[in-house]
Tab-separated table of C-alpha atoms in Angstrom:
chain	number	residue	atom	x	y	z
A	1	MET	CA	-0.071	0.093	-0.177
A	2	THR	CA	1.567	3.712	-1.007
A	3	SER	CA	1.838	5.754	1.870
A	4	THR	CA	0.047	9.273	1.258
A	5	ALA	CA	1.855	11.076	4.664
A	6	PRO	CA	3.161	14.242	3.668
A	7	ARG	CA	6.822	14.845	3.592
A	8	PRO	CA	8.563	16.932	6.349
A	9	SER	CA	8.660	20.684	5.686
A	10	GLY	CA	12.340	20.259	5.406
A	11	ALA	CA	12.447	18.162	2.905
A	12	ARG	CA	9.927	20.289	0.670
A	13	THR	CA	12.009	23.436	1.200
A	14	ALA	CA	15.412	21.754	0.885
A	15	GLU	CA	15.540	21.642	-3.218
A	16	PRO	CA	13.939	24.782	-3.691
A	17	SER	CA	16.545	26.762	-1.278
A	18	ALA	CA	19.617	25.357	-3.018
A	19	ALA	CA	18.141	26.105	-6.435
A	20	SER	CA	17.683	29.879	-5.116
A	21	SER	CA	20.876	29.905	-3.886
A	22	GLY	CA	22.435	28.575	-7.175
A	23	THR	CA	20.314	31.064	-8.910
A	24	ALA	CA	21.499	34.034	-6.799
A	25	GLY	CA	25.381	32.943	-7.240
A	26	SER	CA	24.935	32.628	-10.872
A	27	GLY	CA	23.177	36.183	-10.969
A	28	LEU	CA	26.005	37.780	-9.102
A	29	ARG	CA	28.491	36.436	-11.110
A	30	ALA	CA	26.571	37.849	-14.352
A	31	ARG	CA	26.403	41.104	-13.079
A	32	LEU	CA	30.003	41.027	-12.018
A	33	LEU	CA	31.126	40.001	-15.292
A	34	GLU	CA	28.801	42.463	-17.287
A	35	GLY	CA	30.252	45.118	-15.336
A	36	ALA	CA	33.910	43.849	-15.978
A	37	ARG	CA	32.682	43.940	-19.725
A	38	GLN	CA	31.453	47.364	-19.541
A	39	GLY	CA	34.640	48.630	-17.801
A	40	ARG	CA	32.912	49.734	-14.604
A	41	TRP	CA	35.708	47.883	-12.330
A	42	LEU	CA	38.562	49.165	-14.739
A	43	ARG	CA	39.682	52.595	-13.057
A	44	PRO	CA	39.552	51.213	-9.608
A	45	VAL	CA	41.921	48.256	-10.686
A	46	LEU	CA	44.302	50.360	-12.499
A	47	VAL	CA	44.528	52.950	-9.833
A	48	ALA	CA	45.215	50.087	-7.343
A	49	ASN	CA	47.784	48.929	-9.813
A	50	LEU	CA	49.806	52.230	-9.907
A	51	VAL	CA	49.446	52.664	-6.130
A	52	ALA	CA	50.840	49.418	-5.472
A	53	GLN	CA	53.709	49.595	-7.850
A	54	VAL	CA	54.761	52.961	-6.043
A	55	VAL	CA	54.306	51.434	-2.588
A	56	ILE	CA	56.792	48.817	-3.355
A	57	VAL	CA	59.335	51.446	-4.170
A	58	ILE	CA	58.706	53.141	-1.081
A	59	THR	CA	59.050	49.627	1.128
A	60	GLY	CA	62.347	48.918	-1.090
A	61	GLY	CA	63.572	52.236	-0.035
A	62	VAL	CA	63.162	51.146	3.519
A	63	VAL	CA	65.345	47.885	2.885
A	64	ARG	CA	67.928	50.343	1.787
A	65	LEU	CA	67.598	52.912	4.544
A	66	THR	CA	67.943	50.342	7.107
A	67	GLY	CA	70.844	48.624	5.869
A	68	SER	CA	68.493	45.351	5.054
A	69	GLY	CA	69.215	44.241	1.289
A	70	LEU	CA	70.974	41.190	2.668
A	71	GLY	CA	68.448	40.665	5.384
A	72	CYS	CA	67.343	37.579	3.436
A	73	PRO	CA	70.900	36.055	2.174
A	74	ASP	CA	69.235	33.501	0.072
A	75	TRP	CA	66.920	33.378	-2.986
A	76	PRO	CA	63.904	32.440	-3.582
A	77	THR	CA	64.266	31.166	-0.031
A	78	CYS	CA	65.231	33.765	2.672
A	79	ALA	CA	67.705	31.462	4.635
A	80	ALA	CA	69.060	28.414	3.238
A	81	GLY	CA	65.973	25.574	3.482
A	82	SER	CA	63.318	28.356	4.505
A	83	ILE	CA	61.034	30.442	2.654
A	84	ALA	CA	60.586	32.461	5.819
A	85	PRO	CA	63.187	34.193	8.119
A	86	VAL	CA	64.415	31.809	10.864
A	87	VAL	CA	65.242	32.590	14.303
A	88	HIS	CA	68.738	31.749	14.330
A	89	GLN	CA	69.747	34.010	11.511
A	90	ALA	CA	72.360	36.584	12.021
A	91	GLU	CA	70.881	39.176	10.223
A	92	GLY	CA	68.855	40.069	13.184
A	93	PHE	CA	65.850	42.580	12.283
A	94	HIS	CA	66.969	43.148	8.891
A	95	LYS	CA	65.565	39.584	7.900
A	96	TYR	CA	62.142	40.835	8.791
A	97	ILE	CA	62.307	43.989	6.772
A	98	GLU	CA	63.631	42.642	3.743
A	99	PHE	CA	61.242	39.679	3.808
A	100	GLY	CA	58.298	41.748	4.224
A	101	ASN	CA	59.491	43.860	1.159
A	102	ARG	CA	59.448	40.165	-0.588
A	103	LEU	CA	55.640	39.190	0.658
A	104	LEU	CA	54.656	42.635	-1.074
A	105	THR	CA	55.486	41.199	-4.443
A	106	GLY	CA	52.358	38.809	-4.001
A	107	PRO	CA	49.825	41.656	-4.010
A	108	VAL	CA	51.606	43.803	-6.513
A	109	GLY	CA	51.652	40.810	-8.748
A	110	ILE	CA	48.102	40.063	-8.217
A	111	LEU	CA	47.154	43.571	-8.923
A	112	ALA	CA	48.972	43.409	-12.249
A	113	VAL	CA	47.125	40.307	-13.012
A	114	ALA	CA	43.768	41.767	-12.082
A	115	ALA	CA	44.763	45.163	-14.436
A	116	LEU	CA	45.222	42.625	-17.420
A	117	VAL	CA	42.236	40.773	-16.742
A	118	ALA	CA	40.225	43.891	-16.604
A	119	VAL	CA	41.381	45.162	-19.825
A	120	LEU	CA	40.858	41.628	-21.357
A	121	LEU	CA	37.319	41.233	-20.244
A	122	LEU	CA	36.406	44.720	-21.881
A	123	ARG	CA	33.861	44.668	-24.460
A	124	PRO	CA	34.036	45.747	-27.394
A	125	ALA	CA	37.691	44.487	-27.083
A	126	ARG	CA	40.536	46.688	-27.166
A	127	PRO	CA	43.837	45.012	-28.536
A	128	ARG	CA	46.043	47.955	-28.423
A	129	LEU	CA	45.326	48.407	-24.651
A	130	ARG	CA	45.859	44.934	-23.947
A	131	LEU	CA	49.354	45.195	-25.092
A	132	VAL	CA	49.715	48.058	-22.504
A	133	ALA	CA	48.157	46.358	-19.893
A	134	ALA	CA	50.404	42.905	-20.173
A	135	LEU	CA	53.285	45.183	-19.333
A	136	PRO	CA	52.850	45.889	-15.523
A	137	LEU	CA	52.816	41.885	-15.248
A	138	VAL	CA	55.671	41.403	-17.441
A	139	GLY	CA	57.761	43.899	-15.570
A	140	VAL	CA	56.640	42.320	-11.847
A	141	LEU	CA	58.065	39.146	-13.179
A	142	ALA	CA	61.322	40.985	-14.180
A	143	GLN	CA	61.615	42.309	-10.842
A	144	ALA	CA	61.312	38.939	-9.308
A	145	VAL	CA	64.350	37.769	-11.475
A	146	ILE	CA	66.380	41.015	-11.058
A	147	GLY	CA	66.030	40.730	-7.248
A	148	GLY	CA	66.989	37.225	-6.955
A	149	ILE	CA	70.206	38.190	-9.204
A	150	THR	CA	70.776	41.016	-6.408
A	151	VAL	CA	70.806	38.867	-3.403
A	152	HIS	CA	73.082	36.414	-5.505
A	153	THR	CA	75.299	38.938	-6.582
A	154	ASP	CA	75.576	40.495	-3.076
A	155	LEU	CA	74.152	43.713	-4.066
A	156	SER	CA	75.846	44.602	-7.144
A	157	PRO	CA	75.198	48.198	-7.328
A	158	ILE	CA	74.349	47.798	-11.053
A	159	THR	CA	71.620	45.267	-10.292
A	160	VAL	CA	70.361	47.389	-7.162
A	161	SER	CA	70.126	50.309	-9.695
A	162	THR	CA	68.503	48.302	-12.302
A	163	HIS	CA	66.120	46.881	-9.721
A	164	PHE	CA	64.954	50.722	-8.954
A	165	LEU	CA	64.975	51.881	-12.477
A	166	VAL	CA	62.836	49.130	-13.676
A	167	SER	CA	60.391	50.096	-10.895
A	168	MET	CA	60.293	53.642	-12.511
A	169	GLY	CA	59.662	51.854	-15.812
A	170	LEU	CA	56.543	49.899	-14.121
A	171	ILE	CA	55.014	53.093	-12.686
A	172	ALA	CA	55.207	55.043	-16.089
A	173	VAL	CA	53.771	52.233	-17.654
A	174	SER	CA	51.085	51.715	-14.936
A	175	THR	CA	50.373	55.560	-15.406
A	176	LEU	CA	50.037	55.129	-19.132
A	177	LEU	CA	47.701	52.312	-18.818
A	178	LEU	CA	45.543	54.311	-16.528
A	179	LEU	CA	45.090	56.901	-18.764
A	180	ARG	CA	45.067	55.155	-21.909
A	181	ALA	CA	42.121	53.405	-20.630
A	182	GLY	CA	40.152	56.760	-20.698
A	183	GLU	CA	40.967	57.510	-24.720
A	184	GLY	CA	39.896	55.690	-27.811
A	185	ASP	CA	41.764	53.267	-29.771
A	186	GLY	CA	42.678	55.282	-32.817
A	187	ALA	CA	45.845	56.264	-34.000
A	188	PRO	CA	47.156	59.258	-31.646
A	189	ARG	CA	46.699	62.766	-33.227
A	190	PRO	CA	49.387	65.523	-31.808
A	191	VAL	CA	47.631	68.196	-30.103
A	192	VAL	CA	50.800	70.421	-29.862
A	193	PRO	CA	53.611	71.370	-32.666
A	194	THR	CA	56.660	69.483	-33.516
A	195	ALA	CA	58.772	71.906	-31.680
A	196	VAL	CA	56.561	71.613	-28.399
A	197	ARG	CA	56.849	67.777	-28.651
A	198	THR	CA	60.867	67.950	-29.418
A	199	LEU	CA	60.975	69.541	-25.842
A	200	ALA	CA	58.926	67.079	-24.214
A	201	VAL	CA	61.215	64.290	-25.651
A	202	ALA	CA	64.347	66.262	-24.168
A	203	LEU	CA	62.427	66.728	-21.183
A	204	SER	CA	61.619	63.050	-20.806
A	205	VAL	CA	65.261	61.943	-21.558
A	206	THR	CA	66.559	64.357	-18.954
A	207	THR	CA	64.129	62.838	-16.384
A	208	ALA	CA	65.570	59.317	-17.445
A	209	ALA	CA	68.995	60.590	-16.872
A	210	VAL	CA	68.248	62.359	-13.451
A	211	LEU	CA	67.008	59.216	-12.246
A	212	VAL	CA	70.244	57.177	-13.542
A	213	VAL	CA	72.469	59.566	-11.896
A	214	GLY	CA	70.380	59.506	-8.694
A	215	THR	CA	70.657	55.660	-8.142
A	216	VAL	CA	74.586	56.224	-8.717
A	217	VAL	CA	74.362	59.044	-5.836
A	218	THR	CA	72.608	56.593	-3.588
A	219	GLY	CA	75.081	53.778	-4.438
A	220	SER	CA	77.874	55.893	-3.643
A	221	GLY	CA	76.432	57.061	-0.059
A	222	PRO	CA	75.599	55.456	3.199
A	223	HIS	CA	71.935	54.095	2.030
A	224	SER	CA	72.991	51.600	-0.864
A	225	GLY	CA	71.205	48.680	1.021
A	226	ASP	CA	73.959	46.840	3.006
A	227	VAL	CA	74.891	47.923	6.394
A	228	ASP	CA	78.199	46.577	6.439
A	229	GLN	CA	79.387	48.112	2.951
A	230	PRO	CA	77.443	51.103	2.176
A	231	ALA	CA	79.357	53.089	-0.339
A	232	ARG	CA	78.899	50.229	-3.263
A	233	TYR	CA	79.996	52.483	-6.328
A	234	GLY	CA	82.947	54.131	-5.193
A	235	PHE	CA	82.426	57.249	-6.682
A	236	ASP	CA	83.159	60.575	-4.925
A	237	PRO	CA	79.563	61.260	-3.305
A	238	ARG	CA	80.028	64.887	-3.789
A	239	THR	CA	80.875	64.639	-7.225
A	240	VAL	CA	77.938	62.476	-8.293
A	241	SER	CA	75.698	64.710	-5.912
A	242	TRP	CA	76.728	67.732	-8.029
A	243	LEU	CA	76.402	66.170	-11.388
A	244	HIS	CA	72.928	64.953	-10.311
A	245	ALA	CA	72.223	68.547	-9.270
A	246	ASP	CA	73.395	70.082	-12.501
A	247	LEU	CA	70.943	67.677	-14.280
A	248	VAL	CA	68.078	68.777	-12.146
A	249	LEU	CA	68.840	72.328	-13.174
A	250	LEU	CA	68.798	71.308	-16.847
A	251	LEU	CA	65.485	69.544	-16.399
A	252	VAL	CA	64.163	72.729	-14.699
A	253	GLY	CA	65.232	74.589	-17.524
A	254	LEU	CA	63.858	72.579	-20.145
A	255	LEU	CA	60.338	72.300	-18.295
A	256	ILE	CA	60.236	76.060	-18.130
A	257	GLY	CA	60.941	76.283	-21.784
A	258	LEU	CA	57.996	73.585	-22.359
A	259	LEU	CA	55.534	75.520	-20.312
A	260	VAL	CA	56.107	78.932	-22.120
A	261	ALA	CA	56.064	76.806	-25.526
A	262	LEU	CA	52.625	75.329	-24.203
A	263	HIS	CA	51.427	78.825	-23.308
A	264	ILE	CA	52.126	80.551	-26.584
A	265	ALA	CA	51.630	77.854	-28.943
A	266	PRO	CA	48.469	75.606	-29.669
A	267	SER	CA	47.754	73.462	-27.196
A	268	THR	CA	45.188	71.913	-24.617
A	269	PRO	CA	44.277	73.163	-20.938
A	270	THR	CA	44.918	69.524	-19.638
A	271	ALA	CA	48.642	69.884	-21.135
A	272	ARG	CA	49.387	73.179	-19.271
A	273	ARG	CA	47.935	71.815	-16.309
A	274	ARG	CA	49.973	69.104	-16.094
A	275	GLY	CA	53.150	70.934	-17.174
A	276	TRP	CA	52.471	73.142	-13.932
A	277	TRP	CA	52.441	69.804	-12.106
A	278	VAL	CA	55.560	68.484	-12.934
A	279	LEU	CA	57.342	71.994	-12.327
A	280	GLY	CA	55.727	71.678	-8.550
A	281	VAL	CA	57.050	68.020	-8.275
A	282	VAL	CA	60.534	69.172	-9.476
A	283	LEU	CA	60.598	72.155	-7.275
A	284	VAL	CA	59.480	70.140	-4.203
A	285	GLN	CA	62.304	67.568	-5.214
A	286	GLY	CA	64.880	69.903	-5.575
A	287	LEU	CA	64.367	71.382	-2.195
A	288	ILE	CA	64.195	67.913	-0.379
A	289	GLY	CA	67.593	67.098	-2.306
A	290	TYR	CA	69.331	70.019	-1.351
A	291	VAL	CA	68.156	69.520	2.232
A	292	GLN	CA	69.112	66.202	2.801
A	293	TYR	CA	72.671	66.693	1.139
A	294	ALA	CA	73.036	69.440	3.485
A	295	THR	CA	71.815	67.416	6.572
A	296	ASP	CA	74.043	64.348	5.808
A	297	LEU	CA	71.041	62.230	4.351
A	298	PRO	CA	68.610	61.727	7.139
A	299	VAL	CA	66.532	58.537	6.464
A	300	LEU	CA	63.301	60.265	6.500
A	301	LEU	CA	64.437	62.864	3.819
A	302	VAL	CA	65.722	60.174	1.619
A	303	ALA	CA	62.635	58.201	1.939
A	304	LEU	CA	60.515	61.289	0.685
A	305	HIS	CA	62.942	61.866	-2.107
A	306	MET	CA	62.197	58.651	-3.405
A	307	LEU	CA	58.546	59.103	-3.081
A	308	GLY	CA	59.401	62.527	-5.276
A	309	ALA	CA	61.182	60.494	-7.690
A	310	CYS	CA	57.970	58.057	-8.166
A	311	LEU	CA	55.667	61.274	-8.475
A	312	LEU	CA	57.820	62.843	-11.010
A	313	VAL	CA	57.733	59.918	-13.293
A	314	VAL	CA	53.711	59.821	-12.877
A	315	ALA	CA	53.728	63.640	-13.418
A	316	VAL	CA	56.180	63.507	-16.783
A	317	THR	CA	54.170	60.284	-18.139
A	318	ALA	CA	50.805	62.364	-17.740
A	319	LEU	CA	52.151	65.390	-19.260
A	320	TRP	CA	53.269	63.267	-22.236
A	321	VAL	CA	50.145	61.605	-22.930
A	322	SER	CA	48.111	64.875	-22.761
A	323	LEU	CA	50.299	66.133	-25.956
A	324	ARG	CA	48.258	63.857	-28.100
A	325	GLU	CA	44.709	62.563	-28.175
A	326	ARG	CA	43.181	59.736	-29.288
A	327	THR	CA	39.423	59.970	-30.311
A	328	ASP	CA	38.226	56.793	-31.514
A	329	GLU	CA	35.971	54.478	-29.646
A	330	LEU	CA	36.199	56.399	-26.066
A	331	VAL	CA	35.705	54.465	-23.100
A	332	SER	CA	33.302	56.545	-20.816
A	333	ALA	CA	33.299	54.280	-17.675
A	334	ALA	CA	37.255	55.077	-17.416
């Protein structure tokens, strides 16, 4: 005889609840994917990627300023046989500072991947932007290798300088990616005369020279990253500091010339505004540089000078982008 007793209420509601949960989960995933395709998350992800690239430069500076460059004397492990620092290491607190900086590579890499994925998901697709979006991830992977070489060469000044300069390149690329996301995918069209663009090229080259010589100044002074052997390059700190200052003066001269050109030649309000931002960063950097030189390189001022270098790269890159426009397929969400 077939039972006609009703099923328990729990049995009646279990299947609909599971189905409802699955539907809700699918709906959330669909909304997130649709938001990504529309570029809703693009700008926040790209801003976070740029900020992370700056932050890891500052933490790398802390490693240098505390003489912790060899706090983890091995790579990819921190000490022989251990990824993390071990208590019996002779490096003391330096091992924790260096290991902390290594750990930041993970979040920086994740944000670089997120930036690439955010661009890949855009619809309609933006092939030209995808190439730019891949560069931060490639750079982070390269930095991991360069970091390993730096450790295995006992802080060779050349690899230490390269490590910093690649970070400056990553900041420039991340700034470009953020700004390019708000443009179209058409061919770039100059908005200033050729002479103004030539001045901008000279400004960019001089900025690169200032950064390169700046690494030599650091490697010739007390903050090369090694507490036992600070002056790695062996150059006279006073001489290379003067060379660095001379290049900064050249940079200021070129920048003033560019600002004058932007105001008397055809240009855009954005280009003029960004030119003034570059001048502001350069003047503050110059002030910090002279004060730190006159006060025997206090750690806080050196750290601020490194932050200023990051902001200078951001400002110069933004100025360069403002000298041309791409009007095709403008991305309204960026």
